[in-house]
Each structure stands twice: as structure tokens, then as C-alpha cells.
């Protein structure tokens, strides 16, 4: 029997070598991770989890949480990580849609989540940030020598939800083949070896921290310093022992605010990688001036893993996302006609390759709508390929805000605001923000005689939307600018409020 992704992870693992280093705490060897993942997989088997069953996980970052991901791969379950910021109202949709057999949450959330999960027939177990919890209690009594489930390249390894531009969130189905092919490509492209030590400060419920950072580390037999969250001071301190950092642009903006960041601090570091949102050219330039090192920017999506990367050896050009990765085809087409445009011309970025997902969970029509007739995934990002072959992202055709590397779909926030008593309509936009890249901003039109203020609206959103989706500012206005078709002109609003946070 073979398990497509986990067999490769097992083959790269050297038993005594360190895998996870917890700052000021325990070091987990690869053997330790194999042992605990085997026990957890056995415990899930005892609970009745079978290959193909979804396991939803909303827990704080910990070594055990990463090992739970490995246990799911081994048991053939489909791993479904959820942002810890999601409210119960948001969780309700994901659990109803994905119908997980098991939901793992922190013990403080157990009661609330059980009321949602149990009516859907899910079992609820716990895992806390300190590595304790009912799932681990069950695992302790189990055997470590679990027989890994048979999984082919085409079988699902994970479902990651991405918010929908026009309504409900969509579960992107990622296969063992998608994850393994992309991780091997990145490992080779970025020259990651067993000698590398990654500073892992990203959340582990998204592609960046889960697949890019973790799978690449695993497939290189490398190790990681696992931090509970990003803390610039701690990251600068760790650089003396580390070789690699992967982060969103906000990491680099905040690192530059540290007077401790200089050439000496990065003397041991081999590579700084940025992605998930545009890295401002000025951040790239400033970082190079301070450290002597050029940040390597790459471009990816939940649906496709990583698509392009600046080169390891050649010029890493600020404001570009580099070249298509080996095996990945990137083209730019005219959105009106679908025909490929000439170099330097702007159009829709489309992607094809073994990295591209299998489709949206139980949404065959939405899936079909996002692929071209010849099998390219339509990214929703607007860009161009220059004469040297570097890909540039110049905008988005999808109505999306990216704040600190998290995606926020305005439609979802507008839907919540529009339901409030006294609101006539709203438009949610992203405008330049010095820390988060874009700041979520709501422009609200009130009904006559309504007495709403910023505080009242923000208060009402508190339990409805995850914190990062909540607007940083609410602006009241008499009416929204519209084009002749009656569509709100968000570009006009973005221009008008461009200096709000600067
Ligand atoms: C936290 N807050 C945020 C964000 N994060 N608000 C807007 N955008 C955010 N990203 C809220 C907090 O709840 C808090 O609210 C206030 O803003 C300030 O919090 P702070 O302590 O400064 O935040 P933090 O905890 O330091 O987090 C900032 C962060 C974090 C480190 C940038 O958001 C982060 O780790 N982002 C990474 C996201 C990521 O991994 N994206 C990859 C997606 P208050 O104080 O008012 O309560 S994968 C992807 O995009 C594709 C595939 C790709 O290419 O990688
Ligand atoms: P997600 O839905 O979280 O997978 O976010 C994917 C989106 O993030 C892409 O479609 C891009 O719009 C954006 N993105 C990711 N990496 C970059 C980058 N290096 N530069 C600009 N945008 C990026």
C-alpha cells in the first residue's frame, strides 16, 4: 500500500534529526513526530474516522497541531484547517458544508462548537496550545505503528476554504499530488536542505504556513523554530540560529521597524521569502539596504499552491513575482476574448499544472466557471509578463482586500453591515495601510433619521465576523458613486480615501 504524500515525507525524514524546535521548550525529532502521528492516526481510527472523512481543525498553533495534520495524511482523512479567528457564526457554515466526521477545537471552545457540530453528526475532541486535550489523551493509549492508509496522487489531502466573491465560501480541494509536486518543486527551487532551519511564525491554517512552510521543511528533512505567532523581536533574535524565513509583507514592514535588524543580525540567514500579498518595492529596497539581502518574492493561491517565484541565483526584482515555477504554465489573456496577449501587455493571469486544485467542494458549477475550456485556472489576478519573463501582478479583477496576508471579501462584510437597522447600503474597500498593506474600510449610507455611529456598527460586527475582517474605519456618506449601469464605483472610493491611514 502506498500513501502518496506521506511516503515521500517518511522517506525524507531522518529519525534522530530535529524537526520542530520550540523556543525555550522541547525539540521534536522526526522519530517523535512519526510516533505521535501514528498514535493520533490510531486514535482517529478507533473513533471511526475512515479515508475520505473530513477532519476539521480549529486550534492554536502547536507542535501537536502540526503532527495532527500528519496523522490525517496517514489515516487518509481530509484535513480541514480553520482560522482561529473565525466566530461560531462563521464556523457553522464550514461545518455544515464540509460535514466533517471529527472536529478538533481548543477545550475552551468545546461546548460552543459541540452545539454546532453534533447536529451534523460530528465527534468533537480537543487539542490545546500546550499540547494537552482529549484527542491526545486518546492517542496516549494507542499504538504508534499505524498502517498508513493507501492514497493515490488524485486523492484529497485537504480542503481549505477561500471566501467567495459572490457569496458563500468555497472549499478548495487539494490532492496528495498537488501538495507533493509543489513542495518538491519549491524545495529544489529554493535549495532547501536538511541543514536548513526555518523560522516558522505564520499561522498553520493557510497554504503559506501549512503547505509552503511545513511541507517544504518536511520534504527536505530540515527543521523549524515553531513560534506561536509573529513577534519581530523574537524573530530577529532567532536569526543567529536560523537560515530561512517565510513571511507575509507585514512581517518585513515590522522587521524594518526593529533597530536590531542589520547585517550582523542576518549573518547566518540564507533566504528571506515573501508572499500572500504584494511586497512594496520600497520594503524590498529598504530591506536590502539594511541587511544586504534581497527578499525573494513568490506568488501563489489557495487553489493553486505556488505558481511563480523570483530566482534563487538570478536577479530578484522588486515589484515582480518572478518566473513560472518548473512544471507550472502561466499565461496572460485578454479578459474579453480569452486570447493570449503579447509580453508587457496586461490581462488575466491563468495557470495550469500539477499544482492546480481538483475543484471546489460540492460546487461543480463554480469550479467549471473558473477554468477555461483548455484547462487553465482563471486566477482573478491581473498581470503581465515582461520581456525577461518576470511575472508582474498589477491588480485584481476579483473584489478582494488582502490585509496582513489575510483575504477579506467585501461582499461578506457588506452583507453583515447592510443587515443592520438604520443602514441603507454600504461599500467595503481596501485602501493603503502602512502595516497591513490594505486596511478594510466601510463606506456606509444610513437611512434617513438613523442614528448610527462607527462604534455601534463595529460593536454589531463583533460576534459576526472574524476580527481581521472587521473594518478598521467606518466612513459615513450621503450616497455611493455609481456608474451608468448603477454599479458602485469602488475605484472612485479607493481614490477618495487613499490617504486615510497614512
Ligand atoms: C490581526 N489583526 C488584523 C490582522 N491580523 N487586522 C487586519 N489584518 C490582519 N492580517 C487585528 C488583530 O485582531 C488586532 O485587533 C489588530 O488587528 C492588531 O493586531 P496585531 O497584534 O498587530 O496583529 P498580529 O497578531 O501581530 O497579526 C498580524 C500578522 C498576522 C502577523 C500580520 O495577521 C499574520 O500572521 N498574518 C499572516 C496571514 C497568512 O498566513 N496569510 C497566508 C494566506 P485588535 O487589537 O483591535 O483586537 S495563504 C495565501 O495567501 C496564499 C496561498 C499565498 O500566496 O501564500
Ligand atoms: P488566497 O486566497 O489566500 O490563496 O490568496 C491568493 C491571492 O493572494 C492571489 O490571488 C493574489 O491576489 C494574492 N497574492 C499572493 N501572493 C502574492 C504576491 N506575491 N503579490 C501579490 N499578490 C499576491
XYZ file of C-alpha atoms and ligand atoms in Angstrom:
580
model
C 0.000 0.000 0.000
C 1.305 3.463 -0.704
C 0.369 6.843 0.639
C 1.401 9.391 -1.997
C 2.375 12.372 0.149
C 3.220 10.722 3.437
C 5.535 8.109 1.853
C 7.627 10.983 0.481
C 7.661 12.708 3.888
C 8.690 9.451 5.557
C 11.454 8.881 3.005
C 12.907 12.358 3.656
C 12.758 12.011 7.453
C 15.901 11.006 9.245
C 14.875 9.542 12.616
C 17.182 11.354 15.028
C 17.216 14.647 13.152
C 15.325 17.577 14.677
C 12.017 18.524 13.066
C 10.388 21.089 15.367
C 12.257 23.270 17.824
C 10.067 25.099 20.280
C 11.863 28.188 21.510
C 12.745 27.623 25.168
C 10.972 24.250 25.028
C 11.100 20.797 23.552
C 12.781 19.666 20.324
C 10.798 17.084 18.370
C 12.831 14.706 16.234
C 11.362 13.192 13.084
C 11.032 9.933 15.028
C 8.980 11.725 17.709
C 6.660 13.145 15.022
C 6.272 9.714 13.384
C 5.469 8.177 16.743
C 2.827 10.721 17.802
C 1.249 10.972 14.337
C 0.917 7.162 14.360
C -0.790 7.257 17.753
C -3.178 10.027 16.714
C -3.990 8.205 13.457
C -4.721 5.062 15.520
C -6.953 7.089 17.863
C -8.845 8.525 14.893
C -9.286 5.009 13.546
C -10.752 3.925 16.892
C -13.131 6.905 16.690
C -14.298 5.593 13.329
C -12.536 8.056 11.003
C -12.073 6.469 7.589
C -10.174 7.552 4.448
C -12.028 10.404 2.766
C -13.668 11.607 6.006
C -13.115 15.294 6.720
C -11.363 16.309 9.948
C -11.959 19.990 10.748
C -9.352 21.593 12.999
C -9.608 24.996 14.695
C -6.799 25.037 17.253
C -3.971 27.284 18.379
C -0.594 26.733 16.792
C 1.478 23.989 18.452
C 3.785 21.108 17.541
C 0.956 18.699 18.260
C -1.333 20.598 15.876
C 1.186 20.161 13.051
C 1.521 16.491 13.932
C -2.274 16.156 13.769
C -2.010 17.265 10.116
C 0.477 14.424 9.550
C -1.865 11.997 11.304
C -4.664 12.981 8.910
C -2.432 12.342 5.889
C -1.555 8.925 7.297
C -5.138 7.965 8.061
C -6.326 9.114 4.633
C -8.602 11.713 6.219
C -9.082 15.087 4.536
C -7.532 17.806 6.691
C -9.670 20.942 7.006
C -7.902 23.704 8.915
C -9.908 26.719 10.100
C -8.701 30.191 11.067
C -8.678 30.548 14.861
C -10.242 33.994 14.413
C -13.490 32.572 12.985
C -16.538 33.178 15.151
C -19.108 30.470 15.922
C -21.397 32.043 13.305
C -18.684 31.593 10.663
C -17.831 28.067 11.857
C -21.419 26.974 11.489
C -21.236 27.346 7.716
C -17.957 25.449 7.320
C -19.119 22.528 9.434
C -22.474 22.370 7.673
C -20.847 22.493 4.253
C -17.908 20.128 4.754
C -19.716 17.690 7.071
C -16.586 16.657 8.961
C -16.659 13.369 10.891
C -14.362 14.862 13.541
C -13.921 18.447 14.721
C -10.876 19.282 16.838
C -11.007 22.529 18.848
C -9.429 24.045 21.955
C -11.065 22.922 25.211
C -12.448 26.404 25.872
C -14.374 26.218 22.566
C -15.643 22.657 23.013
C -19.055 23.479 24.420
C -19.932 26.131 21.852
C -18.627 24.145 18.889
C -20.398 20.960 20.047
C -23.766 22.684 19.721
C -22.950 23.308 16.055
C -21.063 20.129 15.213
C -23.080 17.426 16.912
C -26.320 18.067 14.984
C -24.219 17.422 11.854
C -23.120 14.071 13.283
C -19.539 15.137 14.030
C -17.490 13.996 17.008
C -15.758 16.838 18.895
C -12.330 16.364 20.517
C -9.899 18.910 21.929
C -6.303 19.970 21.476
C -4.863 22.934 23.384
C -1.866 25.158 22.702
C 0.132 23.335 25.406
C -0.327 20.004 23.616
C -2.926 18.603 26.000
C -6.545 17.720 25.242
C -8.956 14.831 24.804
C -7.538 13.799 21.405
C -4.072 13.455 22.890
C -5.489 11.530 25.855
C -6.946 9.023 23.406
C -3.696 8.878 21.423
C -1.632 8.083 24.504
C -3.266 4.661 24.836
C -2.839 3.764 21.167
C -0.114 2.028 19.164
C 2.407 4.141 17.245
C 2.852 1.601 14.440
C -0.211 2.668 12.447
C -0.519 1.191 8.944
C -0.830 4.248 6.681
C -3.956 4.333 4.508
C -3.475 3.807 0.804
C -3.758 7.146 -1.031
C -3.051 7.969 -4.660
C -1.906 11.295 -6.126
C -5.528 12.058 -7.019
C -6.963 11.503 -3.517
C -7.822 14.527 -1.381
C -5.347 15.558 1.302
C -7.027 18.785 2.404
C -9.860 21.234 1.909
C -9.067 24.910 2.509
C -11.918 27.387 2.417
C -11.483 30.573 0.437
C -14.152 33.237 0.679
C -16.376 33.658 -2.330
C -16.532 36.913 -4.267
C -20.211 36.423 -4.886
C -21.440 34.688 -1.793
C -20.640 31.534 0.091
C -17.087 30.415 0.907
C -15.745 27.703 -1.345
C -13.756 24.691 -0.169
C -10.698 24.244 -2.386
C -9.971 20.518 -2.719
C -6.235 19.821 -2.730
C -4.902 16.396 -3.598
C -1.864 14.486 -2.382
C -0.425 15.067 -5.866
C -0.981 18.855 -5.729
C 0.800 19.174 -2.402
C 3.692 16.822 -3.093
C 4.528 18.165 -6.552
C 4.525 21.785 -5.358
C 6.550 21.116 -2.213
C 9.229 19.211 -4.149
C 9.421 21.967 -6.752
C 9.813 24.665 -4.078
C 12.343 22.625 -2.114
C 14.515 22.333 -5.210
C 13.948 25.914 -6.445
C 14.835 27.453 -3.103
C 17.616 24.879 -2.423
C 16.211 23.796 0.919
C 18.277 21.010 2.530
C 18.433 19.107 5.802
C 20.816 21.791 7.090
C 18.143 24.487 6.877
C 16.401 25.887 9.934
C 13.218 27.775 9.148
C 11.723 30.443 11.392
C 8.049 29.461 11.296
C 5.978 32.424 12.534
C 2.966 32.071 10.198
C -0.401 30.625 11.123
C -0.803 26.945 10.170
C -4.353 27.125 8.819
C -3.448 28.590 5.414
C -1.414 27.456 2.417
C 1.564 29.652 3.308
C 2.273 28.338 6.825
C 0.856 24.853 6.313
C 1.910 23.703 2.870
C 4.684 26.040 1.758
C 6.500 26.288 5.085
C 5.731 22.868 6.566
C 5.720 20.546 3.554
C 8.925 22.072 2.184
C 10.631 21.629 5.569
C 9.424 18.021 5.785
C 10.480 17.092 2.260
C 13.945 18.481 2.865
C 14.296 16.738 6.236
C 15.019 20.246 7.581
C 13.920 21.738 10.910
C 11.834 24.682 12.029
C 11.630 27.007 15.002
C 7.893 26.962 15.661
C 6.695 30.295 17.077
C 3.099 30.694 18.293
C 2.830 33.923 16.300
C 4.924 36.592 14.633
C 6.920 38.674 17.082
C 9.593 40.793 15.359
C 11.886 40.838 18.369
C 11.827 37.070 18.756
C 12.364 36.599 15.016
C 15.428 38.883 14.993
C 16.838 37.011 18.000
C 16.387 33.635 16.297
C 18.121 34.698 13.087
C 21.539 33.835 14.562
C 20.486 30.161 14.722
C 18.265 30.019 11.638
C 18.760 30.079 7.866
C 15.303 30.778 6.381
C 12.247 32.967 6.969
C 8.925 32.831 5.134
C 6.532 35.690 5.757
C 3.826 37.998 4.509
C 4.836 41.608 3.658
C 3.646 42.833 7.092
C 6.450 40.717 8.647
C 9.045 42.637 6.646
C 7.450 46.035 7.327
C 7.539 45.268 11.068
C 11.081 43.795 10.976
C 12.304 47.030 9.398
C 10.941 48.908 12.416
C 13.350 46.973 14.632
C 16.644 48.817 15.180
C 18.194 45.378 15.793
C 17.756 44.350 12.151
C 21.136 44.806 10.447
C 23.800 42.879 8.508
C 25.107 41.258 11.640
C 21.665 40.028 12.717
C 21.153 38.242 9.374
C 24.722 36.928 9.010
C 23.545 33.309 9.376
C 20.403 33.706 7.237
C 20.397 32.251 3.725
C 16.987 33.299 2.398
C 14.042 35.604 3.146
C 10.850 34.749 1.250
C 7.718 36.897 0.943
C 4.256 36.141 -0.407
C 0.464 36.143 0.064
C 0.192 39.864 -0.740
C 2.178 42.415 -2.744
C 5.513 43.387 -1.217
C 6.025 47.091 -1.777
C 9.154 47.808 -3.825
C 10.207 50.273 -1.103
C 10.133 47.471 1.506
C 12.309 45.297 -0.747
C 14.787 48.135 -1.321
C 14.901 49.178 2.345
C 15.422 45.567 3.497
C 18.311 45.142 1.068
C 19.893 48.384 2.248
C 19.712 47.303 5.897
C 20.705 43.639 5.539
C 22.473 43.277 2.193
C 19.933 40.568 1.254
C 17.255 40.672 -1.443
C 13.879 39.302 -0.314
C 12.664 36.588 -2.701
C 9.027 37.251 -3.617
C 6.768 34.496 -4.906
C 3.105 34.261 -5.901
C 0.506 31.676 -5.019
C -3.124 30.998 -4.253
C -5.046 28.564 -2.084
C -6.382 26.896 -5.244
C -3.003 26.504 -6.915
C -0.314 26.433 -4.240
C 2.699 28.355 -5.563
C 2.802 29.494 -9.201
C 5.826 31.726 -9.649
C 8.977 32.672 -7.798
C 11.818 35.093 -8.169
C 15.026 33.186 -8.882
C 17.426 31.834 -6.287
C 20.520 32.803 -8.269
C 19.397 35.467 -10.746
C 18.003 38.941 -10.049
C 15.177 39.133 -7.528
C 13.329 42.101 -8.922
C 11.250 44.267 -6.600
C 7.629 44.573 -7.688
C 7.676 41.283 -9.609
C 6.775 37.763 -8.531
C 9.403 36.122 -10.724
C 9.131 33.257 -13.194
C 6.616 30.415 -13.521
C 7.879 27.510 -11.398
C 9.147 24.423 -13.243
C 6.162 22.394 -14.435
C 3.728 25.309 -13.998
C 2.416 27.189 -17.031
C 1.369 30.803 -16.569
C -0.247 32.812 -19.353
C -1.872 36.223 -19.570
C -5.055 36.572 -21.594
C -7.413 39.290 -22.718
C -10.364 39.020 -20.289
C -12.810 39.927 -23.085
C -11.662 37.432 -25.715
C -9.634 34.872 -23.761
C -6.761 35.079 -26.247
C -3.193 35.298 -25.005
C -1.757 38.814 -25.002
C 1.763 39.868 -26.035
C 4.590 40.288 -23.478
C 4.288 43.518 -21.451
C 0.521 43.653 -22.060
C -1.804 43.416 -19.087
C -4.549 40.808 -18.807
C -5.889 37.929 -16.725
C -3.328 35.562 -15.187
C -4.205 31.908 -15.887
C -2.462 28.855 -14.500
C -2.085 25.202 -15.414
C -0.001 22.457 -13.812
C 0.123 19.642 -11.259
C -0.200 22.311 -8.545
C -3.749 23.282 -9.573
C -6.525 22.010 -7.299
C -9.192 19.461 -8.122
C -12.148 21.828 -7.750
C -14.421 23.384 -5.141
C -16.065 21.025 -2.678
C -19.582 20.179 -3.887
C -19.628 23.168 -6.285
C -19.246 21.691 -9.730
C -20.685 24.738 -11.481
C -18.465 27.248 -9.682
C -15.483 25.031 -10.438
C -16.334 24.868 -14.143
C -16.782 28.653 -14.255
C -13.225 29.242 -13.014
C -11.477 27.117 -15.646
C -11.014 27.871 -19.332
C -12.060 25.348 -21.979
C -8.423 24.265 -22.327
C -7.989 23.633 -18.601
C -6.353 26.802 -17.229
C -7.424 28.109 -13.819
C -8.568 31.740 -14.046
C -6.805 33.408 -11.125
C -8.745 36.683 -10.870
C -5.361 38.455 -10.689
C -4.442 40.935 -13.403
C -0.861 40.974 -14.541
C 1.715 40.947 -17.280
C 4.819 39.025 -18.260
C 7.719 41.300 -19.144
C 10.331 40.865 -21.868
C 12.611 38.966 -19.450
C 9.823 36.560 -18.465
C 9.171 38.018 -14.999
C 5.505 37.992 -13.963
C 4.086 41.233 -12.540
C 0.783 41.402 -10.659
C -0.809 44.758 -11.398
C -4.240 44.400 -9.835
C -7.210 42.123 -9.237
C -10.395 41.625 -11.187
C -11.923 39.965 -8.112
C -13.336 42.248 -5.429
C -10.921 41.258 -2.688
C -8.980 43.009 0.069
C -5.734 41.491 1.380
C -4.880 42.701 4.869
C -1.721 41.398 6.536
C -1.878 38.376 4.209
C -5.492 37.502 5.057
C -8.146 37.705 2.366
C -11.340 39.598 3.040
C -14.210 39.526 0.571
C -16.041 42.895 0.723
C -19.287 41.202 -0.209
C -19.300 39.267 3.067
C -18.629 42.375 5.190
C -21.165 44.452 3.229
C -23.745 41.703 3.779
C -23.304 41.959 7.550
C -23.382 45.780 7.605
C -26.408 46.031 5.299
C -28.435 43.855 7.675
C -28.044 46.399 10.488
C -31.011 48.535 11.407
C -30.588 52.043 10.019
C -28.167 51.112 7.217
C -29.331 51.850 3.669
C -26.270 50.425 1.908
C -22.518 50.047 2.197
C -19.379 49.556 0.155
C -16.317 47.880 1.621
C -12.922 48.664 0.100
C -9.235 48.208 0.824
C -7.044 51.306 0.959
C -3.277 51.572 1.547
C -2.355 50.782 5.151
C 1.240 51.171 6.371
C 1.221 47.965 8.451
C -1.337 45.618 6.858
C -0.801 46.647 3.204
C -4.510 47.281 2.787
C -6.920 48.389 5.520
C -10.526 47.175 5.387
C -12.711 50.282 5.208
C -16.506 50.533 5.092
C -18.314 53.412 3.435
C -21.853 53.474 4.826
C -25.023 55.253 3.765
C -27.606 55.494 6.565
C -31.381 55.563 6.204
C -32.989 58.948 6.913
C -33.271 59.626 10.662
C -30.959 56.730 11.595
C -28.614 57.493 14.481
C -25.785 55.098 13.774
C -22.160 55.832 14.568
C -18.868 53.999 13.958
C -18.866 52.384 17.393
C -22.377 50.983 17.002
C -21.573 49.368 13.674
C -18.260 47.909 14.846
C -19.932 46.608 18.004
C -22.612 44.863 15.969
C -19.988 43.098 13.826
C -18.040 41.795 16.819
C -19.599 38.311 17.007
C -20.449 38.071 13.328
C -17.059 38.443 11.639
C -13.507 37.395 12.484
C -11.508 40.336 13.877
C -9.275 40.754 10.826
C -12.355 41.147 8.560
C -13.823 43.944 10.672
C -13.310 47.412 9.166
C -10.507 49.483 10.655
C -12.647 52.555 9.909
C -16.304 53.277 9.058
C -16.938 56.372 6.952
C -20.464 57.782 6.636
C -21.570 59.354 3.391
C -24.747 60.653 1.721
C -24.556 58.323 -1.291
C -22.224 55.979 -3.130
C -20.743 56.883 -6.541
C -22.265 54.732 -9.304
C -21.614 54.222 -12.992
C -24.323 54.400 -15.645
C -25.158 50.736 -15.026
C -25.839 51.557 -11.380
C -22.745 49.675 -10.147
C -20.864 51.175 -7.200
C -17.562 52.641 -8.405
C -15.169 51.246 -5.848
C -12.179 52.667 -7.714
C -13.561 56.167 -7.102
C -13.941 55.383 -3.384
C -10.442 53.865 -3.196
C -9.007 57.044 -4.715
C -11.010 59.310 -2.457
C -9.894 57.561 0.725
C -6.368 56.621 -0.414
C -4.734 58.659 2.373
C -6.969 57.524 5.213
C -4.288 55.551 7.051
C -1.174 57.437 6.040
C -4.558 40.744 13.162
N -5.425 41.774 13.064
C -5.557 42.080 11.786
C -4.735 41.174 11.093
N -4.119 40.358 11.972
N -6.288 43.023 11.163
C -6.223 43.069 9.843
N -5.455 42.232 9.106
C -4.706 41.269 9.708
N -3.976 40.433 8.986
C -6.126 42.535 14.102
C -5.962 41.958 15.453
O -7.060 41.134 15.742
C -5.874 43.184 16.337
O -7.125 43.680 16.597
C -5.225 44.195 15.491
O -5.524 43.804 14.140
C -3.739 44.285 15.637
O -3.246 43.027 15.885
P -1.702 42.695 15.915
O -1.350 42.186 17.278
O -0.908 43.805 15.373
O -1.707 41.534 14.891
P -0.832 40.281 14.907
O -1.406 39.247 15.789
O 0.587 40.701 15.109
O -1.052 39.724 13.416
C -0.625 40.427 12.290
C 0.026 39.417 11.354
C -0.992 38.257 11.149
C 1.299 38.889 11.960
C 0.327 40.103 10.054
O -2.189 38.780 10.631
C -0.455 37.159 10.300
O 0.267 36.271 10.764
N -0.792 37.158 9.009
C -0.410 36.109 8.093
C -1.577 35.635 7.302
C -1.205 34.441 6.406
O -0.560 33.494 6.815
N -1.630 34.504 5.162
C -1.353 33.457 4.191
C -2.611 33.064 3.462
P -7.496 44.347 17.978
O -6.236 44.729 18.670
O -8.310 45.506 17.564
O -8.252 43.263 18.660
S -2.188 31.861 2.191
C -2.140 32.851 0.821
O -2.461 33.994 0.864
C -1.613 32.357 -0.480
C -1.818 30.919 -0.767
C -0.122 32.666 -0.573
O 0.296 33.103 -1.645
O 0.561 32.451 0.420
P -5.541 33.179 -1.049
O -6.950 33.193 -1.486
O -5.351 33.402 0.401
O -4.905 31.960 -1.553
O -4.857 34.424 -1.745
C -4.426 34.373 -3.057
C -4.223 35.756 -3.581
O -3.199 36.435 -2.876
C -3.755 35.760 -5.015
O -4.800 35.536 -5.930
C -3.146 37.141 -5.130
O -4.155 38.114 -5.356
C -2.553 37.342 -3.742
N -1.093 37.121 -3.715
C -0.406 36.053 -3.280
N 0.926 36.253 -3.390
C 1.086 37.497 -3.907
C 2.198 38.317 -4.248
N 3.454 37.915 -4.058
N 1.949 39.535 -4.765
C 0.688 39.979 -4.958
N -0.398 39.273 -4.641
C -0.211 38.044 -4.124
